[in-house]
XYZ file of C-alpha atoms in Angstrom:
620
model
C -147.382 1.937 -43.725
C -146.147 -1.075 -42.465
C -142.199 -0.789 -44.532
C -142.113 1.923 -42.522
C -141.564 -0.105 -39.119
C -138.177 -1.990 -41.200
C -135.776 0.428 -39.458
C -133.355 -2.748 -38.443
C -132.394 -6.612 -39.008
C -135.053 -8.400 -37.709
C -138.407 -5.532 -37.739
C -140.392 -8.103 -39.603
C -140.613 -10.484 -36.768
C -142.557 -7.607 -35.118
C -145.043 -7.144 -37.382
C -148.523 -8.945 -37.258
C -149.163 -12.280 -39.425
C -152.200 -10.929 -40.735
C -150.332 -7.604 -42.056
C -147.353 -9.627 -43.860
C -149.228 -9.485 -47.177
C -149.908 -5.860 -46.621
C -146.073 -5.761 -46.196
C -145.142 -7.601 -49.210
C -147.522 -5.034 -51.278
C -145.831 -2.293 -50.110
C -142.033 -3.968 -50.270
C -143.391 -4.101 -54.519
C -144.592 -0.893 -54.822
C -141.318 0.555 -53.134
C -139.037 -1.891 -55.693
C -140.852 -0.194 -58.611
C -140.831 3.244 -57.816
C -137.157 3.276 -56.480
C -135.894 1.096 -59.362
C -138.349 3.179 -62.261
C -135.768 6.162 -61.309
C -132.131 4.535 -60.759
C -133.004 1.284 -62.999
C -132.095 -2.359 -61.921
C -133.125 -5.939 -61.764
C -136.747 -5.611 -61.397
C -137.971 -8.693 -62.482
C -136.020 -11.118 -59.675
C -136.743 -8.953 -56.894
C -140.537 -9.004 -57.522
C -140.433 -12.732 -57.556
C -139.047 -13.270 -54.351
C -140.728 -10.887 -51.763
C -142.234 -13.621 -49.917
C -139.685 -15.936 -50.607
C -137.108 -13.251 -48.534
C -139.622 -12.751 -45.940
C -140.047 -15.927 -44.978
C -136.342 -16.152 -44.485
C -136.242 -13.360 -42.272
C -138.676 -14.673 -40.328
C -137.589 -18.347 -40.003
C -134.005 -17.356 -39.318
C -132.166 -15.231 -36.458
C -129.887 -12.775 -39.010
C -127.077 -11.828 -38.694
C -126.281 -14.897 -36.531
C -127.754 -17.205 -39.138
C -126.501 -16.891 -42.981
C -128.425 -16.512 -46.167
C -125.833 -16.615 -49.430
C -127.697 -15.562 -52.756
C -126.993 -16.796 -55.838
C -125.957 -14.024 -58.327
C -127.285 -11.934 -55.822
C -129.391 -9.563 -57.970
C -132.811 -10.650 -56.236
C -131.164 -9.798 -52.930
C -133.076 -5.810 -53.041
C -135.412 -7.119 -50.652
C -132.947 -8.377 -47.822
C -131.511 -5.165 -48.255
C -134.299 -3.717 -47.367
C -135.633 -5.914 -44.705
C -132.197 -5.304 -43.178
C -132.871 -1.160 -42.862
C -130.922 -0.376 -46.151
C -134.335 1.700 -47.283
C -132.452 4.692 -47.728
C -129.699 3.122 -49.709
C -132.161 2.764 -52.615
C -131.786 6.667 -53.726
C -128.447 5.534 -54.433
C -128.677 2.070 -55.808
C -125.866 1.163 -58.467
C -124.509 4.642 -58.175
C -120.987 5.838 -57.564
C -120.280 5.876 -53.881
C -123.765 4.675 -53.283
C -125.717 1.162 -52.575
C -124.830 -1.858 -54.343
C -126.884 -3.996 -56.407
C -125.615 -7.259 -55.285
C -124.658 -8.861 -51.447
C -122.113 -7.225 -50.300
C -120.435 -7.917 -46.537
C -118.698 -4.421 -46.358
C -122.049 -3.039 -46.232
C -123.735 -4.955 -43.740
C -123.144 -8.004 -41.556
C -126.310 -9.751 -42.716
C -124.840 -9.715 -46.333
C -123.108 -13.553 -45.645
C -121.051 -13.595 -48.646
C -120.404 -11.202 -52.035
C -121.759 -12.036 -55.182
C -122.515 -11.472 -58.655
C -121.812 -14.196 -60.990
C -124.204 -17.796 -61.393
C -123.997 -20.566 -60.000
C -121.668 -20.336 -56.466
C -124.217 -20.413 -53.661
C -124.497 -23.583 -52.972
C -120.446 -24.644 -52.997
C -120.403 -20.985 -50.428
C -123.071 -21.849 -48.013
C -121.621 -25.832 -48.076
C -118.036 -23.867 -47.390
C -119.521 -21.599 -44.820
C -121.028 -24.328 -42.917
C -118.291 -26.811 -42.744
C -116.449 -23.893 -41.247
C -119.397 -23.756 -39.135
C -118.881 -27.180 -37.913
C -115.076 -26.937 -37.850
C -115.309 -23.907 -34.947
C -118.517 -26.331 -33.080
C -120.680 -23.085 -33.733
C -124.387 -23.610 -34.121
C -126.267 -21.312 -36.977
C -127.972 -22.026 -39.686
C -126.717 -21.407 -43.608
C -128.667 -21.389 -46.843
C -128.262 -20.738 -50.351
C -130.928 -19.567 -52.363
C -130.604 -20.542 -56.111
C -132.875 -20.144 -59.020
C -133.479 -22.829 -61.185
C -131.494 -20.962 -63.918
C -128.272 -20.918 -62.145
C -128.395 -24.682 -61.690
C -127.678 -25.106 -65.329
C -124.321 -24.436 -64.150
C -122.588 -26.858 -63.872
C -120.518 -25.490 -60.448
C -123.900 -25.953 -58.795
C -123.724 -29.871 -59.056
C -120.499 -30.424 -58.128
C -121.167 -28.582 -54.725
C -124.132 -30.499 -54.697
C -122.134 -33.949 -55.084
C -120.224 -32.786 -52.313
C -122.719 -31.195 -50.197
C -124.121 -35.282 -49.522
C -120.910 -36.165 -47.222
C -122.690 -33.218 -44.556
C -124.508 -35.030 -41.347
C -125.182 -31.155 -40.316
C -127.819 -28.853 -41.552
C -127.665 -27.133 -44.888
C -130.618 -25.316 -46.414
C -130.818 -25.255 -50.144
C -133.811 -23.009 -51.753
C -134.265 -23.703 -55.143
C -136.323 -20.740 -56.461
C -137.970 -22.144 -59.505
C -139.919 -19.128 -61.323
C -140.116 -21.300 -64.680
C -140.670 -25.129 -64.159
C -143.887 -26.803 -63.367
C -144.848 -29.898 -61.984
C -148.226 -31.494 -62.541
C -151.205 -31.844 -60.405
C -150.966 -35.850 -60.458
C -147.971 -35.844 -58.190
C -148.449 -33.055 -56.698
C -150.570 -34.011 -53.884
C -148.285 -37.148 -53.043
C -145.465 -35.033 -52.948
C -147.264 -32.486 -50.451
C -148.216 -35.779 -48.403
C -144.419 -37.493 -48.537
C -142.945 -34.105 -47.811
C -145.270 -33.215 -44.454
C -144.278 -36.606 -42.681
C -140.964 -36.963 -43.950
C -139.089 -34.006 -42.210
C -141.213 -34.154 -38.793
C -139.206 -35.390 -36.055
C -141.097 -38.360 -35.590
C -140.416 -39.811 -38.740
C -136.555 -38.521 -38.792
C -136.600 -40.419 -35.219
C -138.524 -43.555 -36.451
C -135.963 -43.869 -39.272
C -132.754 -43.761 -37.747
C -134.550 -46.265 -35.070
C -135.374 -48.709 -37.789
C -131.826 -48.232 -39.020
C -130.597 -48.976 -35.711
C -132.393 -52.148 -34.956
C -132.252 -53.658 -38.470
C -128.435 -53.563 -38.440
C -128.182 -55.428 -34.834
C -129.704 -58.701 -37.167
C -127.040 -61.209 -38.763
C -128.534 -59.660 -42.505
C -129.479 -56.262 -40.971
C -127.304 -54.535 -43.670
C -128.707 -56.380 -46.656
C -132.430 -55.889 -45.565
C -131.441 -52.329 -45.232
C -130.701 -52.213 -48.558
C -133.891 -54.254 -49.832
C -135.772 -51.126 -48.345
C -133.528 -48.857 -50.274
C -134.134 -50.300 -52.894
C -138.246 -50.298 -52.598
C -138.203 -47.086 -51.660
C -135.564 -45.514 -54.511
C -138.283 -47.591 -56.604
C -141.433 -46.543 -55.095
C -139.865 -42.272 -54.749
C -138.927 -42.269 -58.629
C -142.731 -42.745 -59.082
C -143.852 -40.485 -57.139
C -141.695 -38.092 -55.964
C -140.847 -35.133 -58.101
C -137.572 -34.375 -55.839
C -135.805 -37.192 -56.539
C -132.991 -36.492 -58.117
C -131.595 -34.056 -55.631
C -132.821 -37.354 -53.003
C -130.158 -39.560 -55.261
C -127.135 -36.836 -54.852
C -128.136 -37.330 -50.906
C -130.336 -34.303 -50.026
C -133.413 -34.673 -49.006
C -136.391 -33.073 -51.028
C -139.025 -30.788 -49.724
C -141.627 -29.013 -52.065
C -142.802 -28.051 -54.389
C -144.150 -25.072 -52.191
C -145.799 -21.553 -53.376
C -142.959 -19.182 -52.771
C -145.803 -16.382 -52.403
C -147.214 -18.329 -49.542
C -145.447 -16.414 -46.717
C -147.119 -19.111 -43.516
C -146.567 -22.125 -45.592
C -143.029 -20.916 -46.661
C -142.370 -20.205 -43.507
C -143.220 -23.789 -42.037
C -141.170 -25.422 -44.630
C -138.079 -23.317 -43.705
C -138.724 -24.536 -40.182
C -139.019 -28.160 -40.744
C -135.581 -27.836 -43.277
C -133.843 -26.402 -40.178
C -134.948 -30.015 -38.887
C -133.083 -32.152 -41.514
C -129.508 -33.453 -40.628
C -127.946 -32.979 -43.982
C -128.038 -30.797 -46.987
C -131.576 -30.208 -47.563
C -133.319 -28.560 -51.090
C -136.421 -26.796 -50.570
C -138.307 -26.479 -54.164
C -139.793 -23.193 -54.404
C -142.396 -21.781 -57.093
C -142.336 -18.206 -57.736
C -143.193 -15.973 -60.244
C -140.769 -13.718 -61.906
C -141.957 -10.296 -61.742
C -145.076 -10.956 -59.528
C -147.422 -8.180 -59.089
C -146.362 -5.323 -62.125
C -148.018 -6.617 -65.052
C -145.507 -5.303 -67.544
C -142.512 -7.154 -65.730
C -144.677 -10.366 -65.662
C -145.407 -10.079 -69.425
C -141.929 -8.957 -70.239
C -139.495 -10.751 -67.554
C -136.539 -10.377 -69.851
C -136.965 -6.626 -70.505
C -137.243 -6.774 -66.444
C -134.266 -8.619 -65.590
C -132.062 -5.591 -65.640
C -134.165 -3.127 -66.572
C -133.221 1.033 -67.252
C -135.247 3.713 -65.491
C -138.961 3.199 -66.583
C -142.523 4.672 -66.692
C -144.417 3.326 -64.019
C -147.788 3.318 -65.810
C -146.704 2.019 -68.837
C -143.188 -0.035 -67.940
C -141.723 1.629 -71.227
C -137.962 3.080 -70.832
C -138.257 6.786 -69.533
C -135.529 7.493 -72.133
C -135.991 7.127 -75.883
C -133.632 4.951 -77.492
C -130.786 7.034 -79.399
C -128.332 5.673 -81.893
C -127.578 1.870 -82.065
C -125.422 0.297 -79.702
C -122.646 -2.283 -80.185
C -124.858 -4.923 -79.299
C -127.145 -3.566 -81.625
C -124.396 -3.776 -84.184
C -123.035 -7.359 -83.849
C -126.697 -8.348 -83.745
C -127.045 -6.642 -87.527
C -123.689 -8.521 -88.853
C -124.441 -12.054 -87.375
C -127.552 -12.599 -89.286
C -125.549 -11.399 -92.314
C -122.816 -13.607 -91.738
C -125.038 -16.586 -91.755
C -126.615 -15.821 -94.890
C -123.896 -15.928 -96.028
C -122.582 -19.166 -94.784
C -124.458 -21.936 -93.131
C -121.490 -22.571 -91.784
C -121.940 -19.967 -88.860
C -123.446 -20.887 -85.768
C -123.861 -19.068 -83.094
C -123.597 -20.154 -79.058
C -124.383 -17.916 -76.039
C -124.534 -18.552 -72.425
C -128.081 -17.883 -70.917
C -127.945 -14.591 -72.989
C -129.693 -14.249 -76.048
C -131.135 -10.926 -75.700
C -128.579 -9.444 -74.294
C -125.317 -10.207 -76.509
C -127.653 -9.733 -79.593
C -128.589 -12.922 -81.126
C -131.987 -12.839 -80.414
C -132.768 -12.225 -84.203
C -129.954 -14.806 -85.205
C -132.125 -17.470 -82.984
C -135.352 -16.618 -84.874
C -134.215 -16.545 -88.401
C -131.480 -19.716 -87.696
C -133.200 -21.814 -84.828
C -131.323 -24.750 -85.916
C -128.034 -22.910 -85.707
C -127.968 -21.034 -82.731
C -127.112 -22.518 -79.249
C -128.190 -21.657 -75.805
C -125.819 -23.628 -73.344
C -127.553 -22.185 -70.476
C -125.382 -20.466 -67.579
C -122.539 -22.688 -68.443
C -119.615 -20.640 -70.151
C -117.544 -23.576 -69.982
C -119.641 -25.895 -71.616
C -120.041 -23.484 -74.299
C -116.221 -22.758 -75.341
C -115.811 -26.834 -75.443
C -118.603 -27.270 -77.304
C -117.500 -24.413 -79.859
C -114.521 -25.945 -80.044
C -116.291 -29.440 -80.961
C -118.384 -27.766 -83.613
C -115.321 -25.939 -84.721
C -113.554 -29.293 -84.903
C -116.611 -30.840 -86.866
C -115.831 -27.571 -89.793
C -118.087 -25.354 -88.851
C -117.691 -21.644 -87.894
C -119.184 -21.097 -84.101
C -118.980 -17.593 -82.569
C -119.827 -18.018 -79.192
C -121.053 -14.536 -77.931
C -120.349 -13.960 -74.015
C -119.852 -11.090 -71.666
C -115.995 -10.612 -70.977
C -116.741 -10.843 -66.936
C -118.560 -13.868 -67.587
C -116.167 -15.536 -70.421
C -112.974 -15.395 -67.867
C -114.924 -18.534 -66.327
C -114.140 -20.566 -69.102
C -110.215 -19.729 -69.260
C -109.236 -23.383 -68.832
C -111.253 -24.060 -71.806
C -109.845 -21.804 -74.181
C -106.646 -22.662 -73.234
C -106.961 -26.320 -73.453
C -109.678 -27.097 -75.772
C -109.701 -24.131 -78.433
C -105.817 -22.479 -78.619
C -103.799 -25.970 -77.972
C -105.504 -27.437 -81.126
C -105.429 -23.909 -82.659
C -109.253 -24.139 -83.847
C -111.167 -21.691 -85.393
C -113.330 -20.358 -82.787
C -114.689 -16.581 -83.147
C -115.038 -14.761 -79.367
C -117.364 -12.057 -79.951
C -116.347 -10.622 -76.243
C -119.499 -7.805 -75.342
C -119.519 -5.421 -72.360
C -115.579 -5.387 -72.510
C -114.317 -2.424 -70.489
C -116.060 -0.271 -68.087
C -119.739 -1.885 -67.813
C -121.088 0.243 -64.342
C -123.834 0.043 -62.452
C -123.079 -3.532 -61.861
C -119.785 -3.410 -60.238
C -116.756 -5.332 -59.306
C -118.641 -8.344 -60.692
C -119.327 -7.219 -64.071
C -116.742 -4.814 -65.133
C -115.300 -6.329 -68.084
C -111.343 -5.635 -67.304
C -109.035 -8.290 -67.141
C -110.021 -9.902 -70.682
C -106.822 -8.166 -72.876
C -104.669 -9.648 -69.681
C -106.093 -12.633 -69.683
C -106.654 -13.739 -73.288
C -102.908 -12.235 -74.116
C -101.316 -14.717 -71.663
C -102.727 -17.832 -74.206
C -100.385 -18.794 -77.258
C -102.217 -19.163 -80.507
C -105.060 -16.185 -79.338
C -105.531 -13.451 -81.256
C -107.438 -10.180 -80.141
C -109.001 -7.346 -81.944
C -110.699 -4.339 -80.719
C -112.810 -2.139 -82.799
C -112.902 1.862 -82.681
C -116.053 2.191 -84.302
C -119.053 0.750 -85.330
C -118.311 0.198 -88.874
C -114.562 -1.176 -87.888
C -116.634 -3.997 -85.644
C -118.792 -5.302 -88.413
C -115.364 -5.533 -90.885
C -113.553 -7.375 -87.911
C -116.800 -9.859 -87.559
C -116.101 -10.520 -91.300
C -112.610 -10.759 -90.410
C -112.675 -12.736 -87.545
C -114.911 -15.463 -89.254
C -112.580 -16.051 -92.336
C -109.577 -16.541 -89.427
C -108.227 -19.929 -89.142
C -107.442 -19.326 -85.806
C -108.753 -18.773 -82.351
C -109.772 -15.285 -82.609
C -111.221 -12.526 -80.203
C -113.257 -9.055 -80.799
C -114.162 -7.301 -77.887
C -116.284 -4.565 -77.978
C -117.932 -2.189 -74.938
C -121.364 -1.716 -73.606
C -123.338 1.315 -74.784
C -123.717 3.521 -77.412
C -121.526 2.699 -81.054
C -119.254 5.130 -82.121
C -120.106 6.582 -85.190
C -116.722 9.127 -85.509
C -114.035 8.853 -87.628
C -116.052 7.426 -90.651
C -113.642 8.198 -93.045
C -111.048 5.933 -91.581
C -111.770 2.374 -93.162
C -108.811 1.065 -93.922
C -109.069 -3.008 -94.780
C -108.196 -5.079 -91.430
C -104.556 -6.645 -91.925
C -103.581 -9.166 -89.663
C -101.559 -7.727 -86.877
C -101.757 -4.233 -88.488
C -102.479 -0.888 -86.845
C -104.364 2.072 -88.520
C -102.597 5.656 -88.697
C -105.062 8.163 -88.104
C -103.362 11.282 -87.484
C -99.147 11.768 -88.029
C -97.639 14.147 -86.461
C -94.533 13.807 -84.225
C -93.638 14.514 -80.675
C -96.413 12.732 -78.980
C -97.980 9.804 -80.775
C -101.145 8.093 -79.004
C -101.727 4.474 -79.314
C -105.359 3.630 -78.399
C -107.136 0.029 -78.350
C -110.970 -0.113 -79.211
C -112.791 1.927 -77.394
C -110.607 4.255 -76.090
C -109.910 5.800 -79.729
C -112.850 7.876 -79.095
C -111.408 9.500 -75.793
C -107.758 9.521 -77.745
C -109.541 11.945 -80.053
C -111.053 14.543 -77.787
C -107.243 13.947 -75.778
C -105.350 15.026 -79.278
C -107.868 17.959 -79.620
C -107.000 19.245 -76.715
C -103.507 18.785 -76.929
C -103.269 20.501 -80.183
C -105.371 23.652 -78.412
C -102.102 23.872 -76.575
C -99.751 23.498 -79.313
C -98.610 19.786 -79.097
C -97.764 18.169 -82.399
C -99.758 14.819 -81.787
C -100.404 11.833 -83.819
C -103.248 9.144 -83.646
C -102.942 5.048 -84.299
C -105.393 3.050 -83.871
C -103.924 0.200 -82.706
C -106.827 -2.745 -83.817
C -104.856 -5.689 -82.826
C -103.848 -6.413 -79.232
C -102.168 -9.471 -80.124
C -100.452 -9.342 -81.947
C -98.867 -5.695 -81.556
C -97.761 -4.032 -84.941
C -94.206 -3.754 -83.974
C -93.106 -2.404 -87.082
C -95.670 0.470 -86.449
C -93.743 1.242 -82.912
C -90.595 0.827 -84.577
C -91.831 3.678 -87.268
C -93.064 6.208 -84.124
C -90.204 5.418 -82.352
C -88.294 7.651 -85.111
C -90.617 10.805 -85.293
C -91.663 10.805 -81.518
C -90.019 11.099 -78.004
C -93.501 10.138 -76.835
C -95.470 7.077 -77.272
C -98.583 6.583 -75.054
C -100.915 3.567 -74.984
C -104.398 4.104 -73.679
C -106.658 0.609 -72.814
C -109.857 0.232 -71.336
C -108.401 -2.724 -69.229
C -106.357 -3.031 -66.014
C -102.353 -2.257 -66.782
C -101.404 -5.358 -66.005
C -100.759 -8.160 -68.652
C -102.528 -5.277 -70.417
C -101.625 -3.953 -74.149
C -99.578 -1.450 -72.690
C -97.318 -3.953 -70.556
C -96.825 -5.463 -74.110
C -95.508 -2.485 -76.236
C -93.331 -1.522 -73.191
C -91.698 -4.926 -73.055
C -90.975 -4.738 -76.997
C -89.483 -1.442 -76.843
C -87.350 -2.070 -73.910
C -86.365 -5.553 -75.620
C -85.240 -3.627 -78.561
C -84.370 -0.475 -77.150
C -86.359 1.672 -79.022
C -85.642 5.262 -78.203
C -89.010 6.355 -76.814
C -90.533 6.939 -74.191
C -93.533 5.058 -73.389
C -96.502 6.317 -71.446
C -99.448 3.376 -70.666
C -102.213 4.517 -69.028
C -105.068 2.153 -68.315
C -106.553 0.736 -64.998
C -104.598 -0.255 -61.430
C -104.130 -2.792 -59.909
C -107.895 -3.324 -58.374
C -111.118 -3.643 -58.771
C -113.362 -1.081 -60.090
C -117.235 -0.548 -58.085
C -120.571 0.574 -59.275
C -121.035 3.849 -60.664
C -121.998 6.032 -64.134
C -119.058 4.883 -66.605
C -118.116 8.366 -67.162
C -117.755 8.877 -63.405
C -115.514 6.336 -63.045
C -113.375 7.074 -65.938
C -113.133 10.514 -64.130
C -112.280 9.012 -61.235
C -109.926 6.187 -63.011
C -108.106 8.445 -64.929
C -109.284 7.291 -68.321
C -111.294 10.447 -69.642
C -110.228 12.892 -72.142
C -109.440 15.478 -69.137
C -107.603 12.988 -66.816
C -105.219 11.904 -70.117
C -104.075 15.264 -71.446
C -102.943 16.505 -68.244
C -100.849 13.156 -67.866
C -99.746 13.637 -71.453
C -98.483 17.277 -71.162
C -97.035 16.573 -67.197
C -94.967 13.532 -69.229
C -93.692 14.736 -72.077
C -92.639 18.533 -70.284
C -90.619 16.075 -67.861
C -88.669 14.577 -71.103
């Protein structure tokens, strides 16, 4: 077993050429059966084995920096840098990481988790490079999806002012280019980075220039040969932003992946070697299925079907249901998503309404302008994104949606606690964020009934207008509250007096169990849900401000800016007798782990709550 020899940073260089493709078979079968147990992106990490080995073997790490895009195709480097054992642990609390990380090793150049930032790191990284006259080598691997972000072309823009080195990868696992050009390219790209021609160039340049029209015969060639490369030359638009092309190349080609790398380390200047890979390479199912792949949950090996079956409906599940409803409806409704079809839900919305659903690509900026276009043009978008992801487009929905006050529906999915992804991904700050905006609004269902009647809602809202809902399993309690949604109206549950608990969305369910148990111990307790997060119901605090000494707020989102920072500033402002209790998240950011785990460990479970409860209001 050759995998077994990766002990350290740098092992592969002392393995055999001729066993490298052994290697790369076993670096697969290790992915699948450590990631068929703890689940994770699958599909990436097949399709870049020999991309990451190459790497490792044309660079000196840690000296020399590698910054991945996203990050979740970085298992490999993890492994080739004697992380093995980490893998019982992946995504877990306490345990290994799914993404770069530098607090866990000193070849990880630079943390990661969202699209589309490689490229302006590794240019930052190197200029500091330069700055400090140190002498390494820095690329930024980037699949071709995360260069429909827009952030990777204005680093690119900029990257063409570097006269140093700069290695861009572009791992392409979905274009093609055809056989016609192919060859030529092959041909242009084996002379153009070999030191003879680099030296022959600037030569040329040099002597040309010492003639009376040196500069305008220089640009007569420039000309000829911008002409001649946009014929031929499938690389040469990244040649016009300054960068010189290299590739295509097969990315599963370890030697001739290898010698590319070299002759990049060559170029003086940013540099973009084209790479073709296939996602999922070598496990039939995760070829055949690359979406199901991308971020896959524990799996049979033999078949590639989920090891466990499929229980009640998830949110997703649910705002999947109500979109296509809505646009029977009204063909009015479109709907606009950010690289993520499948997972926000609208996969069945794009085959029923092709000509009214939107894929922007990874570009959650783009997509909140153009919503607020179509918007602007009377029709109703909902633009369906992640809430980690949609706090990229902030300057949008300030500027472009809530300044003109247009009707744009957020349908904001893995809000809260997310997991297994980490710091990246945990969907936190969006009550915080989205409150600071005049002319937002923000709901948050308890249930899955109360999220399809706030889609319906939300749609006939002449407003900018947020629902954010949380990843997993719907909540099917509390079935017999229904109550119509009322603008900026709560929804009494449970009245009591003494304690009253205030709960936003998802935390309802944990504010039931909480009131159980308080009740076991003889606490009169009462229940609101509170539905709206902005506005408050203030004449619903004013009412439990009467019957209750105790008022306590309970958010899946950090405390500050938070829900709970808002009904505390109203009853202070009109001195409401009452004391009020928030409990939500710190003041940091929350790592990998099983959600329940880190509500445990958060203080947000049932558990964690009543204790703080009972400790508060016995200190009244």
């Amino acid at each position: 077993m050759y995998i077994e020899k990766i002990k350290e940073t740098n092992d592969i260089k002392k393995i055999e050429k001729e066993h490298l493709e052994e290697l790369a078979q076993e670096i697969r079968e290790f992915l699948i059966e450590k990631i068929s147990v703890t689940g994770g992106h699958l599909g990436s990490n097949l399709g870049c084995v020999e991309l990451t080995m190459a790497l490792h073997l044309a660079l000196n790490l840690p000296e020399d920096k590698i910054v991945w895009d996203v990050g979740h195709q970085a298992y490999t480097h993890k492994l080739l840098t004697g992380r093995a054992q980490g893998f019982d642990t992946l995504r877990k609390y306490g345990g290994m990481s799914g993404f770069p990380k530098r607090k866990e090793s000193d070849c990880d150049a630079f943390d990661t988790g969202h699209s589309s930032t490689s490229i302006s790191a590794g240019l930052g990284i190197a200029q500091a490079r330069d700055l400090q006259k140190q002498d390494f080598k820095v690329v930024s691997v980037i699949g071709d999806g995360a260069l429909t972000g827009g952030m990777a072309y204005e680093a690119l823009n900029n990257a063409a002012k570097l006269e140093t080195n700069f290695i861009i990868i572009l791992n392409d696992n979905n274009m093609s280019i055809s056989e016609n050009v192919g060859g030529v390219s092959k041909y242009l790209n084996s002379i153009r980075t070999t030191e003879n021609y680099l030296d022959l160039k600037e030569n040329v340049h040099e002597k040309l220039m010492r003639f009376r029209y040196g500069q305008s015969m220089v640009d007569g060639i420039r000309k000829v040969k911008s002409n001649v490369k946009h014929m031929v030359v499938p690389g040469s638009y990244f040649e016009d932003l300054g960068a010189t092309y290299m590739g295509p190349v097969d990315g599963h080609n370890i030697p001739k992946m290898v010698r590319f790398i070299q002759e990049a380390k060559k170029v003086k200047g940013a540099v973009v070697v084209h790479v073709q890979t296939v996602k999922g390479k070598g496990y039939e199912p995760a070829e055949r299925h690359p979406a199901r792949f991308h971020g896959a949950e524990p799996f049979d090996i033999a078949t590639g079907l989920p090891s466990k079956e499929k229980k009640k409906a998830n949110y997703t599940d649910v705002f999947s249901t109500v979109m296509v409803k809505l646009a029977a409806r009204d063909e009015r409704v479109v709907a606009i998503t950010a690289a993520m079809p499948d997972g926000t839900g609208l996969k069945r919305f794009r085959n029923l309404y092709p000509d009214r659903f939107f894929d922007v690509g990874i570009a959650e900026e783009h997509a909140v302008t153009f919503a607020a276009g179509l918007a602007s043009g009377g029709m109703k978008p909902i633009v369906a994104i992640y809430s980690s992801f949609l706090q990229r487009a902030y300057d949008q929905i300030v500027h472009d949606v809530c300044i003109q006050n247009l009707p744009v529906v957020f349908a904001i999915d893995r809000a809260g606690l997310v997991g297994s992804d980490g710091e990246t991904h945990q969907g936190i700050f969006d009550l915080s964020y989205l409150s600071s905006i005049p002319n937002m609004h923000i709901m948050a269902p308890k249930n899955k009934w109360e999220l399809s009647d706030m889609m319906k809602f939300a749609l006939g809202f002449e407003a900018p207008i947020a629902v954010r809902y949380p990843r997993g399993t719907a909540y099917d309690g509390l079935e017999e509250f229904r109550a119509p949604i009322e603008y900026g109206k709560s929804e009494v549950l449970y009245e009591e007096e003494d304690i009253c608990i205030m709960a936003v969305g998802s935390m309802v369910e944990t504010a039931v169990d909480a009131r159980k148990a308080l009740k076991e111990m003889d606490y009169a307790c009462s229940l609101v849900n509170a539905r709206f997060v902005k506005p408050i119901d203030e004449e619903q605090i004013r009412e439990i401000a009467k019957e209750h000494k105790l008022l306590v707020t309970l958010e899946e989102n950090v405390e500050k800016g938070g829900f709970g920072e808002s009904v505390q500033s109203f009853v202070n402002a009109h001195n409401l007798d009452i004391k009020v209790l928030s409990i939500a998240i710190g003041d940091m950011y929350v790592e990998h782990g099983n959600v329940d785990m880190l509500k445990h460990e958060l203080g947000l479970d049932s558990e964690c709550i009543t204790k703080r409860i009972v400790s508060t209001y016995v200190g009244l």
